[in-house]
Structure formats: structure tokens, C-alpha cells
Short mmCIF file of C-alpha atoms in Angstrom, two decimals:
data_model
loop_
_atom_site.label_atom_id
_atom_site.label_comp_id
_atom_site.label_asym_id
_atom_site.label_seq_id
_atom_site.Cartn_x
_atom_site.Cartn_y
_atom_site.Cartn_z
CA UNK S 1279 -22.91 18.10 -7.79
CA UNK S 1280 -21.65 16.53 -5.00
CA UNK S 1281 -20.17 13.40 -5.24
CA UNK S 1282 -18.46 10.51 -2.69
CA UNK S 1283 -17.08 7.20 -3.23
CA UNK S 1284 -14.46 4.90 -1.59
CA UNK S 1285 -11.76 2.90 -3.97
CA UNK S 1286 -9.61 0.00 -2.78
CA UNK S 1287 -6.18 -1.35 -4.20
CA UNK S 1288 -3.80 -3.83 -2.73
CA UNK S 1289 -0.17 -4.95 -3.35
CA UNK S 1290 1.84 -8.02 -1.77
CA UNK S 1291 5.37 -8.51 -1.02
CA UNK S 1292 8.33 -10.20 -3.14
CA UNK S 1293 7.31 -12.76 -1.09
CA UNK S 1294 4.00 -13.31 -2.17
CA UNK S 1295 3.95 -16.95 -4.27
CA UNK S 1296 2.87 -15.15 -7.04
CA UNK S 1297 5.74 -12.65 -7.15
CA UNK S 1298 8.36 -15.50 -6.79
CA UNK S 1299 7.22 -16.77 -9.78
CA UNK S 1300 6.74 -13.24 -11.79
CA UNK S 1301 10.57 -12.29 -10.44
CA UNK S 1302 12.16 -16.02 -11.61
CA UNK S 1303 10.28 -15.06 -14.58
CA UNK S 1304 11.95 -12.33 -14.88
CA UNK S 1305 15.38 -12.43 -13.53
CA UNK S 1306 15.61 -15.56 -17.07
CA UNK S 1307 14.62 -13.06 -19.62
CA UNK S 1308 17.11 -10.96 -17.89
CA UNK S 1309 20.07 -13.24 -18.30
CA UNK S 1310 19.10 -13.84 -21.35
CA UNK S 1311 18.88 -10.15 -22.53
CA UNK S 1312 22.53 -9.46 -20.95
CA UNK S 1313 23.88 -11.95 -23.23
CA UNK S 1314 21.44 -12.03 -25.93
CA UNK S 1315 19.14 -8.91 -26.93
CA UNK S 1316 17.20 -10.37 -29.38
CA UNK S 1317 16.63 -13.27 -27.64
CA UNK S 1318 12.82 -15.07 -27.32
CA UNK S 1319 11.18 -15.54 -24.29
CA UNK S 1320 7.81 -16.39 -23.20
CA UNK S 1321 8.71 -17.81 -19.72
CA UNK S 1322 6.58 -18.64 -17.11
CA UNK S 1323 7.01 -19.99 -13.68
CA UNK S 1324 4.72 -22.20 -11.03
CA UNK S 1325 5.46 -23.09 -7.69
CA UNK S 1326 4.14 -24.65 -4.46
CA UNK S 1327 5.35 -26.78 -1.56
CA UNK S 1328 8.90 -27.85 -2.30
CA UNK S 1329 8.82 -27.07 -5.95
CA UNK S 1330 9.19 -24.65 -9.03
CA UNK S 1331 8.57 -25.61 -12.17
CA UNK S 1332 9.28 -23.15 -15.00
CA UNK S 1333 7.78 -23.62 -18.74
CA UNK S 1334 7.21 -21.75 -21.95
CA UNK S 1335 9.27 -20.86 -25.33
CA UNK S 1336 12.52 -19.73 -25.41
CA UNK S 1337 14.33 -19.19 -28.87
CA UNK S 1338 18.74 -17.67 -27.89
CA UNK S 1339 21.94 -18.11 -28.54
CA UNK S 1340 23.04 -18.13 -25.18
CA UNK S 1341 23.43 -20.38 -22.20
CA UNK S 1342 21.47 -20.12 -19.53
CA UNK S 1343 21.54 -21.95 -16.16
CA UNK S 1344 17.53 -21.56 -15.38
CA UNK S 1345 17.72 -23.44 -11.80
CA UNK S 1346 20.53 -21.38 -10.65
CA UNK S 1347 18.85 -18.69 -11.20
CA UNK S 1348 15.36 -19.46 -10.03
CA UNK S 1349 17.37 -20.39 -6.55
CA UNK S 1350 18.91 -17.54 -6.65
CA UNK S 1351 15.59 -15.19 -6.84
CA UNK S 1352 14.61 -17.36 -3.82
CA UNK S 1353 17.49 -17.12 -1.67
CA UNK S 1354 17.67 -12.99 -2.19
CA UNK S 1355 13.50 -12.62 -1.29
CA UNK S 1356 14.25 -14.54 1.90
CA UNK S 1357 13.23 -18.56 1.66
CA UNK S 1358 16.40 -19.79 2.77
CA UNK S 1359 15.78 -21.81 5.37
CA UNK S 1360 13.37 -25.04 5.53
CA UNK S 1361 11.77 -23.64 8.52
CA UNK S 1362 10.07 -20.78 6.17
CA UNK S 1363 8.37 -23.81 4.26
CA UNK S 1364 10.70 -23.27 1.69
CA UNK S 1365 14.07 -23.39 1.12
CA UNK S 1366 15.86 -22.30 -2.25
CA UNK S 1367 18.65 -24.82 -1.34
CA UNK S 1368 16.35 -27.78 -1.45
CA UNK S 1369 13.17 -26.94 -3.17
CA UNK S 1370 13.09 -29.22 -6.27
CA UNK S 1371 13.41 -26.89 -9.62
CA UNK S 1372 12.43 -28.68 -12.68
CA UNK S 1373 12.18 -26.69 -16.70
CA UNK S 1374 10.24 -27.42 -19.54
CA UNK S 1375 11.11 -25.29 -22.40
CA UNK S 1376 10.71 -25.17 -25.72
CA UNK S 1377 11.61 -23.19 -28.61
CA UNK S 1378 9.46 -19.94 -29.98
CA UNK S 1379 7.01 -21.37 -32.18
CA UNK S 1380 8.09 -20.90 -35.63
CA UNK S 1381 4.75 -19.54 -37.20
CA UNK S 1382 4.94 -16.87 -34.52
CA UNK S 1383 8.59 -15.77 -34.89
CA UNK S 1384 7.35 -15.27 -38.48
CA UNK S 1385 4.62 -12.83 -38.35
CA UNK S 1386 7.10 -11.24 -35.34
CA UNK S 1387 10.69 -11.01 -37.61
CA UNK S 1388 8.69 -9.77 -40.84
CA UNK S 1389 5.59 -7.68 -40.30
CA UNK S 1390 2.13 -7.53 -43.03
CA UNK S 1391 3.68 -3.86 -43.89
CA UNK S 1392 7.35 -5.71 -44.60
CA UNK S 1393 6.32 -8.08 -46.59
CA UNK S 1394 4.24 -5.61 -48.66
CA UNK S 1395 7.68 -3.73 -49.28
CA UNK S 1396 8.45 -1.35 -46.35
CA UNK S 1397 11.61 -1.10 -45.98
CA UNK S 1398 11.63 0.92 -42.85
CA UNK S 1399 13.39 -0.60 -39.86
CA UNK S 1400 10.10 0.36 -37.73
CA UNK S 1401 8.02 -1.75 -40.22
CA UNK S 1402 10.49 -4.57 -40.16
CA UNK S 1403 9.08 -6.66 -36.84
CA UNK S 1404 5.17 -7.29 -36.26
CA UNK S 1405 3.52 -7.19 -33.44
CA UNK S 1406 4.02 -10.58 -31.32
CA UNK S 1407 0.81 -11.12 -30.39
CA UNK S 1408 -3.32 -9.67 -30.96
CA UNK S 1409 -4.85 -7.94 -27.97
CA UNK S 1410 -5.53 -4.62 -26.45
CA UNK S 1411 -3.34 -2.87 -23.78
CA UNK S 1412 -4.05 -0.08 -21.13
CA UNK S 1413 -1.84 2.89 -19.85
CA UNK S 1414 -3.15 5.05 -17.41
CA UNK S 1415 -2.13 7.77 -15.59
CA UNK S 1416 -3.56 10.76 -13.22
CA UNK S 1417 -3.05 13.64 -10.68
CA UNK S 1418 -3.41 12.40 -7.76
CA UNK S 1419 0.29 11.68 -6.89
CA UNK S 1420 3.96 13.47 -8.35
CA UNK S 1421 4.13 10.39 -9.94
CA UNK S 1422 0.92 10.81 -11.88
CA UNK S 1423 -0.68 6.88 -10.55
CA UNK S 1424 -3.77 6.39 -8.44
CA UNK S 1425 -3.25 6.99 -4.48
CA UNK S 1426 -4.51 4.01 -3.57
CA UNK S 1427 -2.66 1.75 -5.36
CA UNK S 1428 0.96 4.02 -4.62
CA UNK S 1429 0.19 3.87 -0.97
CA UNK S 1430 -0.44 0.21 -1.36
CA UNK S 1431 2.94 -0.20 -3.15
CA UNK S 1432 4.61 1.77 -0.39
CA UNK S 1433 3.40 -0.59 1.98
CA UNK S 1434 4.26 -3.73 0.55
CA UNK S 1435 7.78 -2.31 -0.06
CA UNK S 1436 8.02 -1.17 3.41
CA UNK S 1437 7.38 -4.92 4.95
CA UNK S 1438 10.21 -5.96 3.48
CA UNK S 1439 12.68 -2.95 4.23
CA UNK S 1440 12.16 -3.94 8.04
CA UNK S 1441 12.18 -7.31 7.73
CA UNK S 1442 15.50 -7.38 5.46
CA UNK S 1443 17.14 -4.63 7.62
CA UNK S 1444 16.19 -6.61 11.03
CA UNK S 1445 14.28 -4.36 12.35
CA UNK S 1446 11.38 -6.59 12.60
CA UNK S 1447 13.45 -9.77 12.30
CA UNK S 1448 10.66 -12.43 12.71
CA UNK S 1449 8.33 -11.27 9.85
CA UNK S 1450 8.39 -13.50 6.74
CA UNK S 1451 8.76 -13.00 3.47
CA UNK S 1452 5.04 -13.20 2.22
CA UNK S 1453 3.13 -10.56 2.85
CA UNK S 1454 0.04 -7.73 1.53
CA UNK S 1455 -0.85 -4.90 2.03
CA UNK S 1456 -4.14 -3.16 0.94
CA UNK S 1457 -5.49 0.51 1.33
CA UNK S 1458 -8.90 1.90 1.22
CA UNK S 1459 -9.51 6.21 0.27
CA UNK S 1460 -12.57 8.02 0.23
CA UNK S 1461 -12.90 10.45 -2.85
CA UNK S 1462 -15.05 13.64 -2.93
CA UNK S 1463 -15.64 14.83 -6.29
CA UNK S 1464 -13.23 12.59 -7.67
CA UNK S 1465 -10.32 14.15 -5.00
CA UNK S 1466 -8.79 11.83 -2.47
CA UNK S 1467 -9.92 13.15 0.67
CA UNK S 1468 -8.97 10.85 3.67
CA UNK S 1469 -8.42 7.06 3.89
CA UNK S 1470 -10.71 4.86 5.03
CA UNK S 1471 -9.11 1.80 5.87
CA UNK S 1472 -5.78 0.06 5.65
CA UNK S 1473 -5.22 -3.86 5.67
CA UNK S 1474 -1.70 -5.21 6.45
CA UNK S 1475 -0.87 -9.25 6.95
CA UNK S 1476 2.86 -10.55 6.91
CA UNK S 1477 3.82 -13.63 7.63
CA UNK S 1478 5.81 -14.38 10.49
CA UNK S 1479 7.77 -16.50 12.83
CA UNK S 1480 5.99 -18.71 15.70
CA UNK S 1481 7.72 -16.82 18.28
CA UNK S 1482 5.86 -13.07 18.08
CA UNK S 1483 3.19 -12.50 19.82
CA UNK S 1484 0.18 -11.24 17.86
CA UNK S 1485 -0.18 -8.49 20.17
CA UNK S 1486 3.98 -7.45 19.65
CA UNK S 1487 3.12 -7.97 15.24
CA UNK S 1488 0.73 -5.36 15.39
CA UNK S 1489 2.44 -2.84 17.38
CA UNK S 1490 5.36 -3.15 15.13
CA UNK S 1491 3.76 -3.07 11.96
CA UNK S 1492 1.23 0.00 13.07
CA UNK S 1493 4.84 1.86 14.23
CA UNK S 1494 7.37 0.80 12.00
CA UNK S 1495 5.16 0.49 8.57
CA UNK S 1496 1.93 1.91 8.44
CA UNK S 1497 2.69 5.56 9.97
CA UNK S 1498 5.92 5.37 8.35
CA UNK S 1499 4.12 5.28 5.25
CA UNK S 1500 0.66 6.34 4.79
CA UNK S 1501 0.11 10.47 5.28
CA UNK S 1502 -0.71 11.96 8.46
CA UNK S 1503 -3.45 14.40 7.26
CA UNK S 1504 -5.18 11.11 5.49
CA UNK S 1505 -5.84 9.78 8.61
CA UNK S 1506 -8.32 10.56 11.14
CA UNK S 1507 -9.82 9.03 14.16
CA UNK S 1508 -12.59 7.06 11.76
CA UNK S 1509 -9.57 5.49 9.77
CA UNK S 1510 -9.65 1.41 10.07
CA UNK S 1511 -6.59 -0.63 10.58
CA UNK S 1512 -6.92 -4.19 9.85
CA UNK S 1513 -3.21 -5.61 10.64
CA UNK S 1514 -2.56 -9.77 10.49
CA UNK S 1515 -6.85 -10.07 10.94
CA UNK S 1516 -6.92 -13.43 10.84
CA UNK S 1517 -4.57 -14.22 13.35
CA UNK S 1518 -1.60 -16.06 12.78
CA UNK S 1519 0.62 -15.98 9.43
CA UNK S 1520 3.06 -18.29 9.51
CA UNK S 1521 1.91 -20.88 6.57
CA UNK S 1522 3.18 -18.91 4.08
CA UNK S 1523 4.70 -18.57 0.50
CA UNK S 1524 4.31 -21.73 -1.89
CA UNK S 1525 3.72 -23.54 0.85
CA UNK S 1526 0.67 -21.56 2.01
CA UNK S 1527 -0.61 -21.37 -1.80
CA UNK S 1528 0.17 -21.56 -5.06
CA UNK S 1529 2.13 -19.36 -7.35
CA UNK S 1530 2.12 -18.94 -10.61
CA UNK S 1531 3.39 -16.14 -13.21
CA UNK S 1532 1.28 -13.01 -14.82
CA UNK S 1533 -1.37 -13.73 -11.80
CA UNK S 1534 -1.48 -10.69 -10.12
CA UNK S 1535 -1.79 -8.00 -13.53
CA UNK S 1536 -3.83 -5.06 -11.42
CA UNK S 1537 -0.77 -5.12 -8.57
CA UNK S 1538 1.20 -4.80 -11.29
CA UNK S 1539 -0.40 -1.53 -13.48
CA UNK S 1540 -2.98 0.78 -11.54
CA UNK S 1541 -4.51 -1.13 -8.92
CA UNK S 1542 -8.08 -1.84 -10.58
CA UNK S 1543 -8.25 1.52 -11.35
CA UNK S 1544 -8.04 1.83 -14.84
CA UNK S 1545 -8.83 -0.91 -17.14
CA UNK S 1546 -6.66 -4.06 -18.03
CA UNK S 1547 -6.42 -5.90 -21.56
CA UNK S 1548 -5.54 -9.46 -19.54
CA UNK S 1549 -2.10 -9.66 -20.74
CA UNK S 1550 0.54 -10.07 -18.06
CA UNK S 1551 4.09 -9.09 -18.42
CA UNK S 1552 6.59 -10.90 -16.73
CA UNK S 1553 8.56 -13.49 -18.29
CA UNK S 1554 8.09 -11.73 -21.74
CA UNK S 1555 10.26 -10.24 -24.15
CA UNK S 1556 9.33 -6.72 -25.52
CA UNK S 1557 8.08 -7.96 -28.77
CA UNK S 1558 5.57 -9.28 -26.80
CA UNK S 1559 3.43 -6.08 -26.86
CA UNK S 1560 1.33 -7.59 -23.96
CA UNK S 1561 4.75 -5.93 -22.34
CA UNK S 1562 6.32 -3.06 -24.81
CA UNK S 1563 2.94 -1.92 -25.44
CA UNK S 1564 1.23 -1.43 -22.15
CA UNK S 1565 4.38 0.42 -21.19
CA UNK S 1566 4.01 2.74 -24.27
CA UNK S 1567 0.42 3.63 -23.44
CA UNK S 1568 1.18 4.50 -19.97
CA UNK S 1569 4.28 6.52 -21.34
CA UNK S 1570 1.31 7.94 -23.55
CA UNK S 1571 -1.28 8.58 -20.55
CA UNK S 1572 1.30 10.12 -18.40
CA UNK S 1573 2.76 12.80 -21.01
CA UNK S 1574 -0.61 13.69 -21.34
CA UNK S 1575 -1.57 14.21 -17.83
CA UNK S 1576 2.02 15.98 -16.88
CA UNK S 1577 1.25 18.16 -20.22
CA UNK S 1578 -2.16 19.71 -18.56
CA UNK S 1579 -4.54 18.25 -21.22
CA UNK S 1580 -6.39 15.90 -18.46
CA UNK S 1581 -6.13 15.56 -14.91
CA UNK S 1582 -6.82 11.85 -15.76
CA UNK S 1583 -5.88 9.57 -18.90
CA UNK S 1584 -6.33 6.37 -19.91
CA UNK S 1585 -4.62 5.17 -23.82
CA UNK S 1586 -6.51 1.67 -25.14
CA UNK S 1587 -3.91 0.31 -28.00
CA UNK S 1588 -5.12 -2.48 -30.00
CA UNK S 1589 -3.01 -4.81 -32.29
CA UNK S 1590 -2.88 -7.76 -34.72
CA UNK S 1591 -0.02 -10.17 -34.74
CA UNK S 1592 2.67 -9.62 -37.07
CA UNK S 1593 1.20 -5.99 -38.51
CA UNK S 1594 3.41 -3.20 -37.42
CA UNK S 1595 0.87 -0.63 -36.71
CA UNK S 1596 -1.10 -0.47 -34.01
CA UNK S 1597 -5.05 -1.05 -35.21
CA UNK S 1598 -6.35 1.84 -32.79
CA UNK S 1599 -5.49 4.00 -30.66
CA UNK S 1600 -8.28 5.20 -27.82
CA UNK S 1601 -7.95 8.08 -25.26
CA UNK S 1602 -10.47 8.39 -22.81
CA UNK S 1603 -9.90 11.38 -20.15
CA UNK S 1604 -13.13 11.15 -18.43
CA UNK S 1605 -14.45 14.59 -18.90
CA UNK S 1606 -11.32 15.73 -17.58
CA UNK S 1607 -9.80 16.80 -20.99
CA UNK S 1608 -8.75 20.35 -21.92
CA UNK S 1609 -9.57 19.29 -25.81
CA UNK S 1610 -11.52 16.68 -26.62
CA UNK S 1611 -10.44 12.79 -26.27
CA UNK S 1612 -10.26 12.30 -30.43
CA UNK S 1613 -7.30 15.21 -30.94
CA UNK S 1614 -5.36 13.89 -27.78
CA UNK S 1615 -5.81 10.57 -29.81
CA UNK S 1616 -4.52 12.41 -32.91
CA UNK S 1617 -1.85 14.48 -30.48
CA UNK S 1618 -0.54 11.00 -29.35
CA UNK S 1619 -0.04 9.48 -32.94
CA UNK S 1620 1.93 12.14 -34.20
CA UNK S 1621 3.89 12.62 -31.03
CA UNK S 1622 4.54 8.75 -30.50
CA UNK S 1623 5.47 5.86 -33.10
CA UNK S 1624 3.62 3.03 -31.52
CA UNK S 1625 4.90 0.18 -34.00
CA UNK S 1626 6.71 -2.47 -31.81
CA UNK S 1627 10.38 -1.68 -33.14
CA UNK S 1628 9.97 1.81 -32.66
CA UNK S 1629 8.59 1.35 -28.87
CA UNK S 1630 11.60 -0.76 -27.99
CA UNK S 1631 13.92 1.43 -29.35
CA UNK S 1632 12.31 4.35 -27.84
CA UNK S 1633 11.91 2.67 -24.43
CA UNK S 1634 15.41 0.91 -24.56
CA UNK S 1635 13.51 -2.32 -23.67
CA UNK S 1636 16.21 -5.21 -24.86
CA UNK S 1637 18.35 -4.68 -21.73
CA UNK S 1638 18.09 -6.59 -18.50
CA UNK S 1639 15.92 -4.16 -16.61
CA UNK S 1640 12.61 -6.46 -15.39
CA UNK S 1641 13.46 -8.56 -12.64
CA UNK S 1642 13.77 -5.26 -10.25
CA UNK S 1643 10.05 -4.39 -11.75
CA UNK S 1644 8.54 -7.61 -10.93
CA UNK S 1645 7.56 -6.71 -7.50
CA UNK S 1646 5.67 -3.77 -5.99
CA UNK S 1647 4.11 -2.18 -9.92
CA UNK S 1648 5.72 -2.01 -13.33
CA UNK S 1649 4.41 1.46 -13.39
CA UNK S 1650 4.87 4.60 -11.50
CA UNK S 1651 8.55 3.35 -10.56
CA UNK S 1652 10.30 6.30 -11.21
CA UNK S 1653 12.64 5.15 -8.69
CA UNK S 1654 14.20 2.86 -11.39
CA UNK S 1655 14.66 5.10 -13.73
CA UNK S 1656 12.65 3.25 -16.56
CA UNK S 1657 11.83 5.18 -19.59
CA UNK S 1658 8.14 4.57 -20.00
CA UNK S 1659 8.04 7.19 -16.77
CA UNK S 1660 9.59 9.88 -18.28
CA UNK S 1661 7.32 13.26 -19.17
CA UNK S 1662 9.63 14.23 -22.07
CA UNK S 1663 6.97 14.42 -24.95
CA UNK S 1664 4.42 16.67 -23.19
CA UNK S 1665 5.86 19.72 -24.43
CA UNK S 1666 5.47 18.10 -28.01
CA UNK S 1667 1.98 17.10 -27.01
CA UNK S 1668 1.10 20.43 -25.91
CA UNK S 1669 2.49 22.00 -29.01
CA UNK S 1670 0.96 19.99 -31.47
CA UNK S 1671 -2.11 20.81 -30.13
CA UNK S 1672 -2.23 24.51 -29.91
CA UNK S 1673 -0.77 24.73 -33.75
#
């Protein structure tokens, strides 16, 4: 049966008041990590008009110079100068941070299955939190994530290449970037529409903004053959851009979750990332199910996956384990569920040590998607366990 529908996903710059704050967020639990691996850290920033503010729990052994480094983040995205509406060298940065709770940190250092006499190293830490987490992944790109939310990514990224490279010297840092593709029978077939605003200096013309960005970003990036002459391109629409940043709005950490897995294309258990140590399975956890989805998919058992984990603080093991592969499936969804559980420990300590999660390696993830960043190197994106999926299966 014949089927068409049109998706949407957006991304926004490192510029975007909401990615200051997840990459300050960030670039802390970093520092901390580098000095500290087992170090706590539930951090979360907030900023607007001449200010950052950054809050939350924090339980190490090691010093850590928190305005430094939220200037820092600042000064590399590009607010360096008051005329931007903000400045890293004068913005006022204030902290209020407290230690991990302690009746957390005890269901997180000894799980239920510890206390009941495991003595396994996997059964030794509990999950940090309750809650569900999402991993997705499909065919539509070599990186098995949706199209429209890697084309969005790629456009976001590419507003700041030119702007940091001076090729288009008067754009800003803030910026998004959203794309539009028309599916038949569930295949990308063209796009539909892009939207592109960056801030920008008071000196461009709108007229010179557009030309640039169409030229320099948009058919840089988005395919040829996905274009056509019905294709909509929506660049700076409002007008002018140059309120921008925490002046323009608001940010604030873990506020922009869909940018940062699949685009609103698969579904999202509400937990953010940023700012959180991996025993925080909001984080470790959502990058082990889209490890999960995306072994699955490179394996040939779906052309799409999605992995729902569930679990309850401080118990080890995870209290489900969903696969849904939306008719898609080469078996059905309950033995890729079973496939998954033997190929993949899923208990907290296990995912961090499989993942190598207690290094410093968030900050650089904190803008443009957690996921699909093969770029980076990151081990969640790594297809190494289809071949085990695959054989488990056919035994």
C-alpha cells in the first residue's frame, strides 16, 4: 500500500543558549573525570543576559575551578566580545553546589543484588536513578540515525565551520538549523523544506546573509538529488538576528533532549544527559540502548530499531528490556529482546566499563547529537556485537 508522509527535525549551534549551558555542563564533569573517575556529578547550568549560574551535586576529590571553566566554554563558542551581548570576560559566573546526596550515593555504591550477597563487580553499583531510556537506530544513513535529524546536525555544524574559519565573518554564534523530508513507504525520497537562522552582525545585509548561507551551507550540505525545484528554503525568515545567545533567551541545561538523540524520531524517556556522570543511567544507559539498536540494525535483523530499558535506583539489573522494530524485524521483536540480553550486560558497571564512560569525553558531544557521532570515535557507535547478535540468533 502506498504510503507518504513528511518528518521534521532541527538542531542549533554551540551557540544556541541552551548548548552553552549543556557544554559548561559538560566541559565540569570533564575536569572532573581527568582528575577524578569516580567522581559525582549532577551539574547543571543557566544563563541569560550577563550571567551563568551553575548548580547541582557534586561529590570529588579534586579541585576544580568551575568559573574558569564556564568562561572558557564561552570564549572558545565565540561570545568574546560585549558587542555579541555577551562576553565570557565579563559575564558574571556565580556556583551553587552541593554534595551528592548521601541516600543516593547509597543505593548507587551498593546495589539491592550487593547487598543480598553478589559479589560480582557488575552487581556492586546500582543504578543512579529510576526511569526508562531510548536507543534508536535505522537505515536510512551509514551511520544508521534518521536523515532528517543527520542533515539537521550537518547544518548546524556547518554554521559554525564558516563562521569560525571567516568565511562568513559576521555570523554569530547562535544559530538553527531545521530540515523537512518527504518519505514514501517509509524511504526518504526528497526534502521538502529546509529552515536556517544565524545570528549575525548589524552590518550584513539580509539580502548578502542569505546568499551566503544558501552557497556556503545549505548546498554544501544537504544532497543534490534531495532537492528539486518544489524544495523550500526558509533562511533568517524573520528578518534580522542579531539579539542573540543569553541575551536573546534563556539557557538552561538538558533542554534540548530530541537535538540531542534522534530528532523526535524515536521516543525519549525525559532524561537529559549533560552535566551527568555515567552512573547516572539517564546518560550510560541511553547510550547502551542505542549501542543496542544500532548492532541490531547493522546486523540485518531490522531496517529500524528502537531498545526501551527501564530501571530502579540502586538495583543492578535493568527491570526490562523492550525492542520494538516496527514490522521491520527479520525475527520477531521478543528474541531480538532475548538476542540483546545475552549479547549485552546492561547493569550500570558493566555499561561503563564496556563503553569506557569515566574519561573526559562529553564536552565535544554536547553540541550537534550525542548519537550518530562516529566522528568522535565514542564507543556506544561501534557495530562490534552484531555478528554475536546474528549468531545467537540463528543457533
Amino acid at each position: 500500500m502506498y504510503n507518504r508522509h513528511f518528518f521534521t527535525s532541527e538542531s542549533v549551534t554551540e551557540g544556541h543558549p541552551d548548548k552553552i549551558c549543556d557544554q559548561i555542563s559538560d566541559a565540569i564533569l570533564d575536569e572532573i573525570l581527568a582528575n577524578d573517575p569516580m567522581g559525582r556529578v549532577a551539574c547543571e547550568t543557566t544563563a541569560t543576559t550577563g550571567m551563568v549560574m551553575i548548580m547541582g551535586e557534586i561529590s570529588t576529590k579534586c579541585y576544580v575551578d568551575i568559573p574558569k571553566i564556564a568562561r572558557s566554554v564561552i570564549e572558545e563558542i565565540g561570545y568574546n566580545n560585549a558587542e555579541y551581548g555577551f562576553d565570557c570576560n565579563t559575564c558574571a559566573v556565580m556556583t551553587v553546589i552541593d554534595e551528592q546526596s548521601a541516600d543516593i550515593a547509597l543505593g548507587v555504591d551498593h546495589s539491592m543484588e550487593n547487598k543480598s550477597g553478589s559479589s560480582s563487580e557488575e552487581d556492586l553499583f546500582g543504578a543512579g536513578d529510576q526511569g526508562m531510556m531510548f536507543g534508536y537506530a535505522c537505515d536510512e544513513t551509514p551511520e544508521l540515525m534518521p536523515m532528517t535529524a543527520s542533515l539537521s546536525h550537518q547544518l548546524a555544524k556547518r554554521l559554525t565551520e564558516v563562521r569560525k574559519s571567516g568565511l562568513m565573518p559576521y555570523l554569530r554564534p547562535d544559530g538553527k538549523s531545521q530540515v523537512t523530508i518527504e518519505f514514501e513507504n517509509d524511504q526518504p525520497k526528497r526534502i521538502e523544506a529546509v529552515v536556517v537562522s544565524s545570528q549575525h552582525s548589524s552590518e550584513v545585509s539580509m539580502e548578502q546573509l542569505r546568499k551566503d548561507i544558501m552557497e556556503n551551507v545549505i548546498l554544501k550540505v544537504l544532497p543534490a538529488d534531495m532537492m528539486d525545484d518544489n524544495t523550500k528554503f526558509y533562511i533568517n525568515p524573520t528578518g534580522r538576528f542579531i539579539i542573540g545567545g543569553p541575551q536573546g533567551d534563556s539557557g538552561l541545561t538538558g533542554r534540548k533532549i530530541i537535538v540531542d538523540t534522534y530528532g523526535g524520531y524515536a521516543r525519549h524517556g525525559g532524561g537529559c544527559f549533560s552535566g551527568k556522570d555515567p552512573t547516572k543511567v539517564d546518560r550510560s544507559a541511553a547510550y547502551a540502548a542505542r549501542y543496542a539498536a544500532k548492532n541490531v540494525v547493522a546486523a540485518g535483523l531490522a531496517k529500524k530499531c528502537e531498545v526501551q530499558l527501564a530501571y530502579a535506583i540502586g538495583v543492578s539489573k535493568p527491570v526490562s528490556v523492550m525492542v520494538d522494530t516496527f514490522d521491520t524485524g527479520v525475527y520477531e521483536d521478543e528474541k531480538i529482546s532475548e538476542a540483546i540480553q545475552h549479547v549485552f550486560d546492561l547493569r550500570p558497571a558493566s555499561i561503563i566499563r564496556e563503553l569506557d564512560l569515566r574519561k573526559p569525553i562529553y564536552k565535544k558531544l554536547a553540541a550537534y547529537g550525542h548519537m550518530g557521532r562516529e566522528e568522535l570515535g565514542v564507543k556506544w557507535e561501534q557495530t562490534d556485537k552484531a555478528g554475536a547478535l546474528k549468531e545467537y540468533l540463528e543457533s
